[in-house]
PDB file of C-alpha atoms in Angstrom:
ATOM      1  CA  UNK A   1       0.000   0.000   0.000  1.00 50.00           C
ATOM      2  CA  UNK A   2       2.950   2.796   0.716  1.00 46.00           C
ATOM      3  CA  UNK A   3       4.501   1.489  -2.497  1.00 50.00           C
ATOM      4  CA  UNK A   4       1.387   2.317  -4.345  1.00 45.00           C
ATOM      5  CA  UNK A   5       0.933   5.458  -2.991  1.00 44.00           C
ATOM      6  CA  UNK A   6       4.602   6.145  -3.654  1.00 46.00           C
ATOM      7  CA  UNK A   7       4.230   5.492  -7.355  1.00 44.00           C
ATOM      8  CA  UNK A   8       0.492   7.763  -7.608  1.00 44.00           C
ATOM      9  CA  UNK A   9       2.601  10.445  -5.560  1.00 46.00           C
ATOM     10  CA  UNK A  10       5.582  10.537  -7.911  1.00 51.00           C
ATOM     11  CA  UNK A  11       4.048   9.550 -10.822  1.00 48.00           C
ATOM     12  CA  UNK A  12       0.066  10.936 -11.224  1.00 46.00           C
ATOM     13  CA  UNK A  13      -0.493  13.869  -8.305  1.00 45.00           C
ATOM     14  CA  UNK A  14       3.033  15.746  -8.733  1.00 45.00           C
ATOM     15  CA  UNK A  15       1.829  16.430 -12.693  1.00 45.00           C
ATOM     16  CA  UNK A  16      -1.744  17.011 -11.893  1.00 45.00           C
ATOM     17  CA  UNK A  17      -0.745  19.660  -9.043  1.00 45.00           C
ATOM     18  CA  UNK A  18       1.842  21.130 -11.516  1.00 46.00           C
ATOM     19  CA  UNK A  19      -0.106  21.171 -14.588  1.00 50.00           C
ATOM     20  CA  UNK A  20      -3.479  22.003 -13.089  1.00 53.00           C
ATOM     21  CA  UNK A  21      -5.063  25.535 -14.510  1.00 56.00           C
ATOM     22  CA  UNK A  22      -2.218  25.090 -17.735  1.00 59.00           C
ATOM     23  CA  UNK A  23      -3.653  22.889 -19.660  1.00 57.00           C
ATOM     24  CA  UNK A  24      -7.687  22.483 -21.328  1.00 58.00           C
ATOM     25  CA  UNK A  25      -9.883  20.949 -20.265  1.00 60.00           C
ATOM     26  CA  UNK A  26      -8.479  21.005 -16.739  1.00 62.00           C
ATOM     27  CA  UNK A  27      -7.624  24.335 -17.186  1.00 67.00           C
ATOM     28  CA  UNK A  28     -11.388  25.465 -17.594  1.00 70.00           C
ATOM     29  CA  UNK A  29     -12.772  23.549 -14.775  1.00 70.00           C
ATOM     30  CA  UNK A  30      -9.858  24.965 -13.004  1.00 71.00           C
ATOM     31  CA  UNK A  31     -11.019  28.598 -13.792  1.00 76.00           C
ATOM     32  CA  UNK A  32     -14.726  28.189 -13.138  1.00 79.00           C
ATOM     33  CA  UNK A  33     -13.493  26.110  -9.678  1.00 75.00           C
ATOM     34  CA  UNK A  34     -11.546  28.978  -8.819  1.00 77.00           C
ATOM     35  CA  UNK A  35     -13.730  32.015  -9.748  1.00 81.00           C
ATOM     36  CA  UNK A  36     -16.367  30.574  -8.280  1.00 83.00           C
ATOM     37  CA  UNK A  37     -14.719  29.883  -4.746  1.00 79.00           C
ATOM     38  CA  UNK A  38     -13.029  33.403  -5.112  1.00 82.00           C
ATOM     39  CA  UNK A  39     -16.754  35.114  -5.113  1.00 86.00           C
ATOM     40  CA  UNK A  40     -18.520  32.439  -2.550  1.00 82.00           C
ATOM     41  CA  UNK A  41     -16.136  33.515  -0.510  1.00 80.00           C
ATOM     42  CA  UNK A  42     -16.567  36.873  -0.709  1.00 85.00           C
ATOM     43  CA  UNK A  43     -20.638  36.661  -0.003  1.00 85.00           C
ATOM     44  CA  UNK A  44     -20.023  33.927   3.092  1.00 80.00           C
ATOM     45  CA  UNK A  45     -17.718  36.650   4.746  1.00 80.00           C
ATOM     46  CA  UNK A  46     -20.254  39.481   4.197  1.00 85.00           C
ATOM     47  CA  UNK A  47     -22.623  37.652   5.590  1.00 82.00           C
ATOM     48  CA  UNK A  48     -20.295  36.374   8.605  1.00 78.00           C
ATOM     49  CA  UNK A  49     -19.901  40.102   9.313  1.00 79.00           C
ATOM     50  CA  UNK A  50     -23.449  41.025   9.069  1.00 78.00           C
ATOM     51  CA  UNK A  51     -24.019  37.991  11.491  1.00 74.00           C
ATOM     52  CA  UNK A  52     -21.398  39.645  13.774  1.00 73.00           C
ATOM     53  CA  UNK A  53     -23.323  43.413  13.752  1.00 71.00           C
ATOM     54  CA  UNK A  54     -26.524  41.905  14.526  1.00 70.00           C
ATOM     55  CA  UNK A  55     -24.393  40.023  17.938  1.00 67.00           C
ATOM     56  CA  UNK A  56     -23.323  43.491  18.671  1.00 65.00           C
ATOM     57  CA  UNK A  57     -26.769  44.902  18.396  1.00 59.00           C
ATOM     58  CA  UNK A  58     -28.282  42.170  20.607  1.00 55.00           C
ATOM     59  CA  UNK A  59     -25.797  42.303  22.831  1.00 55.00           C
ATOM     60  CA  UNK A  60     -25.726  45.893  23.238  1.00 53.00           C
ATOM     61  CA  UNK A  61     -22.109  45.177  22.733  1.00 52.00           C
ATOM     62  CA  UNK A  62     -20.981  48.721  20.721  1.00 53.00           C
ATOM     63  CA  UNK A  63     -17.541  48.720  21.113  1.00 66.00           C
ATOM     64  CA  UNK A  64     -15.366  49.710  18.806  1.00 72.00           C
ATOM     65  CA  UNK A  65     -12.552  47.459  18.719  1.00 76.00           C
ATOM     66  CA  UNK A  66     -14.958  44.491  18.112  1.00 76.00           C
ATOM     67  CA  UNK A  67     -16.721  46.379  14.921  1.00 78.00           C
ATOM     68  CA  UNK A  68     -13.138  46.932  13.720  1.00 81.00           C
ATOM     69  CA  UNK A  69     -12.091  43.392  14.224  1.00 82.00           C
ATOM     70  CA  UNK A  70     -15.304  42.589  12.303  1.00 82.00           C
ATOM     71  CA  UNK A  71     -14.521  45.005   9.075  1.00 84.00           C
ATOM     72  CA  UNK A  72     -11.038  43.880   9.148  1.00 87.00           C
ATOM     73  CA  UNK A  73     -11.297  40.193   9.252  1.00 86.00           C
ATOM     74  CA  UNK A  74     -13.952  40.736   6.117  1.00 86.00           C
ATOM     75  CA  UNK A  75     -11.675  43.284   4.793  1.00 89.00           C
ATOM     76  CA  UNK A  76      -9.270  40.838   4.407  1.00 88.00           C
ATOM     77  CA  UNK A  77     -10.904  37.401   3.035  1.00 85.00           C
ATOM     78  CA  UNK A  78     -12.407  40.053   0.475  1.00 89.00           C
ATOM     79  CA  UNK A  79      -8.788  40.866  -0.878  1.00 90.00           C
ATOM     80  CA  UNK A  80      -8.320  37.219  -0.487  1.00 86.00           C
ATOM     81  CA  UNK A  81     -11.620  36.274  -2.470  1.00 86.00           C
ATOM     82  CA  UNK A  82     -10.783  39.044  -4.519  1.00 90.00           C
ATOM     83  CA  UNK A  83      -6.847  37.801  -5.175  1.00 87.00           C
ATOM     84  CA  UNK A  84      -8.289  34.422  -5.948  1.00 84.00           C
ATOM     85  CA  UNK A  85     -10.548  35.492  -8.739  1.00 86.00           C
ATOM     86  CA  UNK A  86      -8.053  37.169 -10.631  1.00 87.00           C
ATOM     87  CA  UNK A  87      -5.988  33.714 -10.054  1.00 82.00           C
ATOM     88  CA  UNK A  88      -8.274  32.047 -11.548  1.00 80.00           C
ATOM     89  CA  UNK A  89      -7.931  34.150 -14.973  1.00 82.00           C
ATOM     90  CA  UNK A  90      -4.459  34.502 -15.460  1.00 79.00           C
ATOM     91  CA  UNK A  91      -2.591  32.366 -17.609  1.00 72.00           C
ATOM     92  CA  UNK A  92       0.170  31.112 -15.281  1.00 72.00           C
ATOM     93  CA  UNK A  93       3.028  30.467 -18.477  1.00 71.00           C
ATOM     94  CA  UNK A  94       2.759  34.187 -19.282  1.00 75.00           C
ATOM     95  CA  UNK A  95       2.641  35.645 -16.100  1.00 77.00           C
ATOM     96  CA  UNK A  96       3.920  33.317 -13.954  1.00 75.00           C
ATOM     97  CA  UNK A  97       5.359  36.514 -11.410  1.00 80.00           C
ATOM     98  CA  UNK A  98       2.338  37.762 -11.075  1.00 84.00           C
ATOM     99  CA  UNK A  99       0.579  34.224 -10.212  1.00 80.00           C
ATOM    100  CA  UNK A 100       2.795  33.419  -7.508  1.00 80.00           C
ATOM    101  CA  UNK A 101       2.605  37.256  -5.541  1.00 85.00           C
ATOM    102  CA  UNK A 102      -1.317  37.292  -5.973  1.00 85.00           C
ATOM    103  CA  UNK A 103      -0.959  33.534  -4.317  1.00 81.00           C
ATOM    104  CA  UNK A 104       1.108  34.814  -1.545  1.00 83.00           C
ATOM    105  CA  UNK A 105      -1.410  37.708  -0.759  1.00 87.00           C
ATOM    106  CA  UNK A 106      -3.897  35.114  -0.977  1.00 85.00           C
ATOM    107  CA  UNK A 107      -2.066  33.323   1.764  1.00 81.00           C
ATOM    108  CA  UNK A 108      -1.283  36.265   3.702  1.00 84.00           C
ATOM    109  CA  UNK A 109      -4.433  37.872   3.527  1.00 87.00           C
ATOM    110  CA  UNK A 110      -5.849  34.255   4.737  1.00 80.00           C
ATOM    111  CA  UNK A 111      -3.694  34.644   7.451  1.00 81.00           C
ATOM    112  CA  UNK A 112      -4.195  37.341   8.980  1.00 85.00           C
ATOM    113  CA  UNK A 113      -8.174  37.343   8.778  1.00 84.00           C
ATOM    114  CA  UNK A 114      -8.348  34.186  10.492  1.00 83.00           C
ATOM    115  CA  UNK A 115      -6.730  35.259  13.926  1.00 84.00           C
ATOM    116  CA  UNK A 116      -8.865  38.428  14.028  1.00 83.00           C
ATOM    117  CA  UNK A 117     -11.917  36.307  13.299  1.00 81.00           C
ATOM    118  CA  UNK A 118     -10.553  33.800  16.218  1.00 79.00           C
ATOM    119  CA  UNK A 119     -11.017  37.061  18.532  1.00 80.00           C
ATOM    120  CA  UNK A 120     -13.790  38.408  17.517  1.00 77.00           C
ATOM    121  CA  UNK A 121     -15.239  34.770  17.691  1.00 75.00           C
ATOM    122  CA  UNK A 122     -14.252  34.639  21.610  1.00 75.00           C
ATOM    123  CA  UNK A 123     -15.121  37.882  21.992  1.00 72.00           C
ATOM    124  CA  UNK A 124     -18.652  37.586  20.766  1.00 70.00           C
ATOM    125  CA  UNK A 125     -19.336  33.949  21.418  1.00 67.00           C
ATOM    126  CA  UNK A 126     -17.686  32.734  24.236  1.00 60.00           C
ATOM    127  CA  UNK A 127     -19.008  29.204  24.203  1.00 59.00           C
ATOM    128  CA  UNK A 128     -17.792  28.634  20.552  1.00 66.00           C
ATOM    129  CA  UNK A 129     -14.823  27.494  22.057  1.00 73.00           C
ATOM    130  CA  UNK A 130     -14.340  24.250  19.229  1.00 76.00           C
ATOM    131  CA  UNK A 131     -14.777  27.108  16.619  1.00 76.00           C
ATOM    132  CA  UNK A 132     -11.691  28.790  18.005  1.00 78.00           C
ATOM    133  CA  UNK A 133      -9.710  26.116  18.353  1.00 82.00           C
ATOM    134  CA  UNK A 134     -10.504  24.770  14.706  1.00 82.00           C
ATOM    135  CA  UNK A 135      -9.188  28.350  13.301  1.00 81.00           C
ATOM    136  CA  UNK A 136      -5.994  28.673  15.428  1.00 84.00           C
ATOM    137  CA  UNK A 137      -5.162  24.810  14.092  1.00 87.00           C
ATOM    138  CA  UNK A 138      -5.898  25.938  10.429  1.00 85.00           C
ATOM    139  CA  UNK A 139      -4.295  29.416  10.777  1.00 84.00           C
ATOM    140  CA  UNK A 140      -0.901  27.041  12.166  1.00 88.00           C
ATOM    141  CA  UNK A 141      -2.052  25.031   8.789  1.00 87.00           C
ATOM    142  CA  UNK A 142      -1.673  28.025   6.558  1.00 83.00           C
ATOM    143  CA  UNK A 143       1.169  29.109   7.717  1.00 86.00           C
ATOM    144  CA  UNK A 144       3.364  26.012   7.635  1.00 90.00           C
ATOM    145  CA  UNK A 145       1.956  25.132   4.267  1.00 86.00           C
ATOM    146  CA  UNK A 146       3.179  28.948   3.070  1.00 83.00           C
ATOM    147  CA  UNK A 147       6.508  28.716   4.842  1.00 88.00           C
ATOM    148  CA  UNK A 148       6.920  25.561   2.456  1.00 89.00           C
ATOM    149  CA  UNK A 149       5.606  27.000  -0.591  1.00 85.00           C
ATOM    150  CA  UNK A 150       8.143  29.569  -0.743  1.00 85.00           C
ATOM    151  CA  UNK A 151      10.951  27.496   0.861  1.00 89.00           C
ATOM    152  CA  UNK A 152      10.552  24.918  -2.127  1.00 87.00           C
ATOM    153  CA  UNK A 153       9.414  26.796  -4.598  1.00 82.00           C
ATOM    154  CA  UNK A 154      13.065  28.814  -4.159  1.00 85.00           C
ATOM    155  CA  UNK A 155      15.201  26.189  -4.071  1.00 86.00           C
ATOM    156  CA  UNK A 156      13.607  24.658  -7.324  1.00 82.00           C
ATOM    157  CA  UNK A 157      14.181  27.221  -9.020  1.00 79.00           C
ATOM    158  CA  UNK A 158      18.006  27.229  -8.139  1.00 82.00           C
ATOM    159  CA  UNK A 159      18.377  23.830  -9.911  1.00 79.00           C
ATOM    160  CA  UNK A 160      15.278  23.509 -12.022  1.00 75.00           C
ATOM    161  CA  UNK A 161      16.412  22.683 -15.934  1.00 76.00           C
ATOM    162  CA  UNK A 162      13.265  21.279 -17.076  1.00 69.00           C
ATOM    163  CA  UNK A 163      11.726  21.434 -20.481  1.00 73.00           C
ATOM    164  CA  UNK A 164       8.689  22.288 -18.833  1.00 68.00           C
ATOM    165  CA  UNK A 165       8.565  23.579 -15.886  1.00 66.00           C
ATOM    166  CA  UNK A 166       4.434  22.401 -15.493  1.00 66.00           C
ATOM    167  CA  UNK A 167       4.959  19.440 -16.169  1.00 69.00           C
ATOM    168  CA  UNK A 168       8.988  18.551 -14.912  1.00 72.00           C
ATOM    169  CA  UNK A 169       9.705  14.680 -15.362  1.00 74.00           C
ATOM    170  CA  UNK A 170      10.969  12.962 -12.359  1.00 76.00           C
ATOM    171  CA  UNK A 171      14.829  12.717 -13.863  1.00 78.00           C
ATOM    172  CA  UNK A 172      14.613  16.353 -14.571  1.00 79.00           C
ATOM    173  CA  UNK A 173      16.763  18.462 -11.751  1.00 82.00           C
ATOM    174  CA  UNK A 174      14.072  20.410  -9.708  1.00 78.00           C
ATOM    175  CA  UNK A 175      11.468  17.944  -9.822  1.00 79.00           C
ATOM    176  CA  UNK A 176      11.281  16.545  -5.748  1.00 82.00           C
ATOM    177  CA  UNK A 177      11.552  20.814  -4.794  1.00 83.00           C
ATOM    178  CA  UNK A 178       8.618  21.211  -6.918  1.00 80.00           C
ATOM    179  CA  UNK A 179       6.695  18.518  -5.740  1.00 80.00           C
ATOM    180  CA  UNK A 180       7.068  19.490  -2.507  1.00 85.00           C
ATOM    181  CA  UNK A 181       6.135  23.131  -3.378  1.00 82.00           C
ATOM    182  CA  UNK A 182       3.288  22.243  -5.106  1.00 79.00           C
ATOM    183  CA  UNK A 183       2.032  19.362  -2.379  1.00 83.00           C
ATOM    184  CA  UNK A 184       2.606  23.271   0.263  1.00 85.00           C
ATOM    185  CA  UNK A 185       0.511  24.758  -1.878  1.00 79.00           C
ATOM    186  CA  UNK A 186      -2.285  22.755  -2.170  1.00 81.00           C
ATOM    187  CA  UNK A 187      -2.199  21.912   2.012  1.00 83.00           C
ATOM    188  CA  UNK A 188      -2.663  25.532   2.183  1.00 81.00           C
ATOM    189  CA  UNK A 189      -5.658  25.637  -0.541  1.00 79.00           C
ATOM    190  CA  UNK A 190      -7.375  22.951   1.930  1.00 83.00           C
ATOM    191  CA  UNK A 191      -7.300  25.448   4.333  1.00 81.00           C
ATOM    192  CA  UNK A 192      -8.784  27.974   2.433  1.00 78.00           C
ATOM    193  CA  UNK A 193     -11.749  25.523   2.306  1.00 80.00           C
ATOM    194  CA  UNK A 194     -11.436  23.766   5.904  1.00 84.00           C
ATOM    195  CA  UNK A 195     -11.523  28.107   6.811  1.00 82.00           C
ATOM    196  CA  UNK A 196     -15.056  28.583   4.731  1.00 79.00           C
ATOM    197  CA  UNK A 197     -16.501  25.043   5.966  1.00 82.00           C
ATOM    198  CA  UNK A 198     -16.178  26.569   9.600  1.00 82.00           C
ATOM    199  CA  UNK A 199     -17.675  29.780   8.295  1.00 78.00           C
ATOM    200  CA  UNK A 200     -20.731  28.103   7.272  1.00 77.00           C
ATOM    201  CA  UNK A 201     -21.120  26.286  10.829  1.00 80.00           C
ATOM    202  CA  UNK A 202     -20.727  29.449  12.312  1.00 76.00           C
ATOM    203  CA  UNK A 203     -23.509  30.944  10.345  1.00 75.00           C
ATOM    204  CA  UNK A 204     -25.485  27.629  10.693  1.00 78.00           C
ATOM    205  CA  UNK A 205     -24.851  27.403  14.781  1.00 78.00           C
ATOM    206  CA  UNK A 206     -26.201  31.165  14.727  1.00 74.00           C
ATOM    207  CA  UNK A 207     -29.131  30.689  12.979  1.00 74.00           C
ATOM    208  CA  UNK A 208     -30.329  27.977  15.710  1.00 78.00           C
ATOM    209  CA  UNK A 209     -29.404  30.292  18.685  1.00 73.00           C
ATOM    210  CA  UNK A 210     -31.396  32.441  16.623  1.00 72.00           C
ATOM    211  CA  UNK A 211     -34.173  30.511  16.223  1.00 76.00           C
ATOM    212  CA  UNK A 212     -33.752  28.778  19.982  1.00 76.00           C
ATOM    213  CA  UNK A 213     -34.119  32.351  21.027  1.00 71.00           C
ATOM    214  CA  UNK A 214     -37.504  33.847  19.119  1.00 73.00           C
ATOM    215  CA  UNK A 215     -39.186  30.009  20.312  1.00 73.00           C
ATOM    216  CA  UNK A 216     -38.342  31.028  23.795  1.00 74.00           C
ATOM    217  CA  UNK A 217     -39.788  34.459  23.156  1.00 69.00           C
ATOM    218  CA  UNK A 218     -42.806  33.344  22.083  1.00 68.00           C
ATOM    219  CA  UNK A 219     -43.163  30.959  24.582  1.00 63.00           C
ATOM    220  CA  UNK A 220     -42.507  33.635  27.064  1.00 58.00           C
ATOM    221  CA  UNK A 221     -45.101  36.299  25.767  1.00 57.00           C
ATOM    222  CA  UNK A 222     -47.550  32.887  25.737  1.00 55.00           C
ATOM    223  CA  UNK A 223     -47.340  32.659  29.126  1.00 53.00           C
TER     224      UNK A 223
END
């Protein structure tokens, strides 16, 4: 079984992760994959902030640290969404500079909304305490897998003499830096959606406080 997974590793996923948005058709689902993503997670953010303002407003909670913790945590998966539509739409073989900065403020941005979101979480719901720790352990995620990214993705390019450099044979110098680059990259795209699939519980364990809440009302003013 590791000896199979050796050979798919070396042999199948290394190509895929390197060739993936170069060449049609992956290159269009790729695109759509990526655009897509880029704007849903845009709107889930909005709407994570509007759930936020409405915490504050029940809460009576105006302070003004916590309302700036909410714009800037949304500020920043917008420029992340934002960074990750335009990814999605450039041809990486022609502008291959400009791919890997917008990926690295993609990262970043990632980054650095997900610890302010991990405060205001606390902040505003204290007993979400699984919700915290989930973010902290993908924030540690993100950065590891960006630390990598770069790390690799430097030292191929030292040594790389490939014919092409999206889609480097194994025998081809550069090949095990870029494999490991590219596996960094893509175990810090899983926590891009590991971040968003936390995002929707949020919004989905809100909604049944929510709910819980206006039953109680009711039941209340029934009395």
């Amino acid at each position: 079984m590791k000896k199979l997974f050796a050979v798919l590793l070396n042999n199948y996923f290394t190509y895929s992760f390197s060739s993936l948005g170069i060449y049609p058709p992956e290159k269009y689902i790729f695109t759509t994959s990526m655009a897509s993503y880029g704007v849903l997670t845009i709107i889930s953010q909005w709407f994570w902030c509007i759930m936020m303002g409405r915490r504050f407003a029940q809460k009576s909670f105006q302070s003004k640290i916590s309302k700036m913790l909410s714009i800037m945590t949304t500020t920043m998966f917008t420029i992340s969404g934002s960074s990750i539509i335009i990814l999605s739409f450039i041809d990486t073989r022609s502008y291959d500079d400009i791919h890997y900065y917008l990926a690295l403020l993609t990262f970043g941005s990632h980054a650095a909304a997900i610890p302010l979101g991990t405060l205001l979480v606390l902040l505003v719901f204290r007993p979400w305490i699984w919700f915290c720790l989930g973010r902290i352990i993908i924030l540690l995620q993100m950065i590891i897998g960006s630390y990598f990214f770069v790390h690799f993705n430097e030292a191929g390019q030292l040594v790389e003499e490939a014919e092409d450099i999206y889609y480097i044979k194994k025998h081809e110098p550069g090949y095990e830096e870029f494999k490991w680059s590219a596996l960094s990259e893509w175990f810090v795209v899983m926590g891009f959606l590991e971040i968003t699939l936390i995002t929707g519980f949020e919004l989905r364990s809100y909604e049944k406080q929510r709910v819980n809440r206006q039953k109680m009302s009711s039941g209340e003013e029934g009395v």
